[in-house]
Amino acid sequence: LKESHHSLAAMEAEIDVATTINEKLRMELSVKAPQVDDLEMALKESKQLLLRDRHQIERGDTFIAKLQGQISAQQLHMTELQERLTAERDRAAILEGQRRKLLEQLGQAHYRSAPP
């Protein structure tokens, strides 16, 4: 009976220790739970911001690609215009040469001295 009494006392002491530990853990949990909630909320917000930023980057990449296409088209157009300008200059030089020959053939000295 005495031994049972000691075992019972030891069990009660273990229960008291376990109850105290349990209460401390509950208090820690009540402190940590809001922190975990705050961290989860911050994580969700960060993910949303990341998705928004990724979307903006994709839109920016699309915009840049469009601009590069426009720049290429403008460069091609400028090259075509430069080629036309060169052809017109060549044509003007040929016409000027022909004009001078005609003037020389006509013997009109006063036209020769005039600037082209």
PDB file of C-alpha atoms in Angstrom:
ATOM      1  CA  LEU A   1       0.000   0.000   0.000  1.00  0.00           C
ATOM      2  CA  LYS A   2       2.859   2.285   0.897  1.00  0.00           C
ATOM      3  CA  GLU A   3       4.522   1.509  -2.413  1.00  0.00           C
ATOM      4  CA  SER A   4       1.324   2.279  -4.326  1.00  0.00           C
ATOM      5  CA  HIS A   5       1.045   5.539  -2.431  1.00  0.00           C
ATOM      6  CA  HIS A   6       4.623   6.476  -3.511  1.00  0.00           C
ATOM      7  CA  SER A   7       3.879   5.481  -7.134  1.00  0.00           C
ATOM      8  CA  LEU A   8       0.718   7.559  -7.058  1.00  0.00           C
ATOM      9  CA  ALA A   9       2.627  10.552  -5.646  1.00  0.00           C
ATOM     10  CA  ALA A  10       5.309  10.153  -8.307  1.00  0.00           C
ATOM     11  CA  MET A  11       2.655  10.010 -11.026  1.00  0.00           C
ATOM     12  CA  GLU A  12       0.947  13.111  -9.648  1.00  0.00           C
ATOM     13  CA  ALA A  13       4.300  14.900  -9.623  1.00  0.00           C
ATOM     14  CA  GLU A  14       4.908  13.890 -13.263  1.00  0.00           C
ATOM     15  CA  ILE A  15       1.391  15.071 -14.149  1.00  0.00           C
ATOM     16  CA  ASP A  16       2.088  18.419 -12.442  1.00  0.00           C
ATOM     17  CA  VAL A  17       5.363  18.772 -14.370  1.00  0.00           C
ATOM     18  CA  ALA A  18       3.650  17.826 -17.654  1.00  0.00           C
ATOM     19  CA  THR A  19       0.803  20.261 -16.909  1.00  0.00           C
ATOM     20  CA  THR A  20       3.301  23.063 -16.219  1.00  0.00           C
ATOM     21  CA  ILE A  21       5.203  22.283 -19.439  1.00  0.00           C
ATOM     22  CA  ASN A  22       1.910  22.134 -21.339  1.00  0.00           C
ATOM     23  CA  GLU A  23       0.852  25.558 -19.979  1.00  0.00           C
ATOM     24  CA  LYS A  24       4.231  27.078 -20.918  1.00  0.00           C
ATOM     25  CA  LEU A  25       3.947  25.617 -24.417  1.00  0.00           C
ATOM     26  CA  ARG A  26       0.391  26.977 -24.758  1.00  0.00           C
ATOM     27  CA  MET A  27       1.628  30.437 -23.698  1.00  0.00           C
ATOM     28  CA  GLU A  28       4.492  30.241 -26.227  1.00  0.00           C
ATOM     29  CA  LEU A  29       2.047  29.080 -28.881  1.00  0.00           C
ATOM     30  CA  SER A  30      -0.311  31.965 -28.124  1.00  0.00           C
ATOM     31  CA  VAL A  31       2.639  34.340 -28.579  1.00  0.00           C
ATOM     32  CA  LYS A  32       3.992  32.600 -31.695  1.00  0.00           C
ATOM     33  CA  ALA A  33       0.655  32.025 -33.486  1.00  0.00           C
ATOM     34  CA  PRO A  34       0.082  35.719 -34.319  1.00  0.00           C
ATOM     35  CA  GLN A  35       3.711  35.970 -35.458  1.00  0.00           C
ATOM     36  CA  VAL A  36       3.190  32.990 -37.747  1.00  0.00           C
ATOM     37  CA  ASP A  37      -0.026  34.565 -39.042  1.00  0.00           C
ATOM     38  CA  ASP A  38       1.831  37.825 -39.705  1.00  0.00           C
ATOM     39  CA  LEU A  39       4.593  35.950 -41.527  1.00  0.00           C
ATOM     40  CA  GLU A  40       2.080  34.038 -43.619  1.00  0.00           C
ATOM     41  CA  MET A  41       0.337  37.298 -44.526  1.00  0.00           C
ATOM     42  CA  ALA A  42       3.660  38.921 -45.422  1.00  0.00           C
ATOM     43  CA  LEU A  43       4.513  35.897 -47.570  1.00  0.00           C
ATOM     44  CA  LYS A  44       1.190  36.145 -49.429  1.00  0.00           C
ATOM     45  CA  GLU A  45       1.726  39.863 -50.016  1.00  0.00           C
ATOM     46  CA  SER A  46       5.270  39.208 -51.259  1.00  0.00           C
ATOM     47  CA  LYS A  47       3.993  36.577 -53.677  1.00  0.00           C
ATOM     48  CA  GLN A  48       1.346  38.979 -54.975  1.00  0.00           C
ATOM     49  CA  LEU A  49       3.947  41.714 -55.445  1.00  0.00           C
ATOM     50  CA  LEU A  50       6.248  39.261 -57.192  1.00  0.00           C
ATOM     51  CA  LEU A  51       3.477  38.191 -59.567  1.00  0.00           C
ATOM     52  CA  ARG A  52       2.621  41.831 -60.275  1.00  0.00           C
ATOM     53  CA  ASP A  53       6.279  42.671 -60.874  1.00  0.00           C
ATOM     54  CA  ARG A  54       6.681  39.643 -63.134  1.00  0.00           C
ATOM     55  CA  HIS A  55       3.622  40.740 -65.122  1.00  0.00           C
ATOM     56  CA  GLN A  56       5.022  44.261 -65.443  1.00  0.00           C
ATOM     57  CA  ILE A  57       8.377  42.870 -66.585  1.00  0.00           C
ATOM     58  CA  GLU A  58       6.636  40.744 -69.205  1.00  0.00           C
ATOM     59  CA  ARG A  59       4.701  43.792 -70.400  1.00  0.00           C
ATOM     60  CA  GLY A  60       7.956  45.761 -70.501  1.00  0.00           C
ATOM     61  CA  ASP A  61       9.652  43.011 -72.512  1.00  0.00           C
ATOM     62  CA  THR A  62       6.743  43.024 -74.976  1.00  0.00           C
ATOM     63  CA  PHE A  63       6.949  46.816 -75.259  1.00  0.00           C
ATOM     64  CA  ILE A  64      10.714  46.659 -75.825  1.00  0.00           C
ATOM     65  CA  ALA A  65      10.259  44.004 -78.522  1.00  0.00           C
ATOM     66  CA  LYS A  66       7.697  46.227 -80.275  1.00  0.00           C
ATOM     67  CA  LEU A  67      10.053  49.200 -80.106  1.00  0.00           C
ATOM     68  CA  GLN A  68      12.914  47.126 -81.478  1.00  0.00           C
ATOM     69  CA  GLY A  69      10.679  46.091 -84.374  1.00  0.00           C
ATOM     70  CA  GLN A  70       9.767  49.712 -85.030  1.00  0.00           C
ATOM     71  CA  ILE A  71      13.422  50.760 -84.851  1.00  0.00           C
ATOM     72  CA  SER A  72      14.369  48.047 -87.357  1.00  0.00           C
ATOM     73  CA  ALA A  73      11.585  49.172 -89.694  1.00  0.00           C
ATOM     74  CA  GLN A  74      12.712  52.809 -89.406  1.00  0.00           C
ATOM     75  CA  GLN A  75      16.335  51.840 -90.049  1.00  0.00           C
ATOM     76  CA  LEU A  76      15.283  49.933 -93.154  1.00  0.00           C
ATOM     77  CA  HIS A  77      13.222  52.906 -94.292  1.00  0.00           C
ATOM     78  CA  MET A  78      16.182  55.258 -93.709  1.00  0.00           C
ATOM     79  CA  THR A  79      18.431  52.960 -95.738  1.00  0.00           C
ATOM     80  CA  GLU A  80      15.905  52.991 -98.583  1.00  0.00           C
ATOM     81  CA  LEU A  81      15.684  56.789 -98.418  1.00  0.00           C
ATOM     82  CA  GLN A  82      19.485  57.094 -98.444  1.00  0.00           C
ATOM     83  CA  GLU A  83      19.648  54.825-101.492  1.00  0.00           C
ATOM     84  CA  ARG A  84      17.000  56.934-103.246  1.00  0.00           C
ATOM     85  CA  LEU A  85      18.839  60.125-102.298  1.00  0.00           C
ATOM     86  CA  THR A  86      22.089  58.738-103.697  1.00  0.00           C
ATOM     87  CA  ALA A  87      20.305  57.702-106.908  1.00  0.00           C
ATOM     88  CA  GLU A  88      18.761  61.191-107.214  1.00  0.00           C
ATOM     89  CA  ARG A  89      22.154  62.839-106.634  1.00  0.00           C
ATOM     90  CA  ASP A  90      23.701  60.613-109.295  1.00  0.00           C
ATOM     91  CA  ARG A  91      20.843  61.459-111.662  1.00  0.00           C
ATOM     92  CA  ALA A  92      21.235  65.186-110.891  1.00  0.00           C
ATOM     93  CA  ALA A  93      24.976  64.968-111.578  1.00  0.00           C
ATOM     94  CA  ILE A  94      24.323  63.236-114.897  1.00  0.00           C
ATOM     95  CA  LEU A  95      21.708  65.849-115.847  1.00  0.00           C
ATOM     96  CA  GLU A  96      24.066  68.646-114.840  1.00  0.00           C
ATOM     97  CA  GLY A  97      26.780  67.122-117.012  1.00  0.00           C
ATOM     98  CA  GLN A  98      24.348  66.894-119.921  1.00  0.00           C
ATOM     99  CA  ARG A  99      23.236  70.512-119.350  1.00  0.00           C
ATOM    100  CA  ARG A 100      26.831  71.738-119.426  1.00  0.00           C
ATOM    101  CA  LYS A 101      27.523  69.820-122.634  1.00  0.00           C
ATOM    102  CA  LEU A 102      24.454  71.355-124.243  1.00  0.00           C
ATOM    103  CA  LEU A 103      25.467  74.824-123.120  1.00  0.00           C
ATOM    104  CA  GLU A 104      28.923  74.299-124.520  1.00  0.00           C
ATOM    105  CA  GLN A 105      27.446  73.067-127.778  1.00  0.00           C
ATOM    106  CA  LEU A 106      25.201  76.131-127.984  1.00  0.00           C
ATOM    107  CA  GLY A 107      28.148  78.332-127.243  1.00  0.00           C
ATOM    108  CA  GLN A 108      26.306  80.364-124.665  1.00  0.00           C
ATOM    109  CA  ALA A 109      29.125  81.719-122.559  1.00  0.00           C
ATOM    110  CA  HIS A 110      26.915  83.661-120.156  1.00  0.00           C
ATOM    111  CA  TYR A 111      25.287  80.372-118.966  1.00  0.00           C
ATOM    112  CA  ARG A 112      28.658  78.771-118.342  1.00  0.00           C
ATOM    113  CA  SER A 113      29.673  81.391-115.847  1.00  0.00           C
ATOM    114  CA  ALA A 114      26.371  81.088-113.903  1.00  0.00           C
ATOM    115  CA  PRO A 115      26.379  78.742-110.940  1.00  0.00           C
ATOM    116  CA  PRO A 116      24.530  75.461-111.466  1.00  0.00           C
TER     117      PRO A 116
END
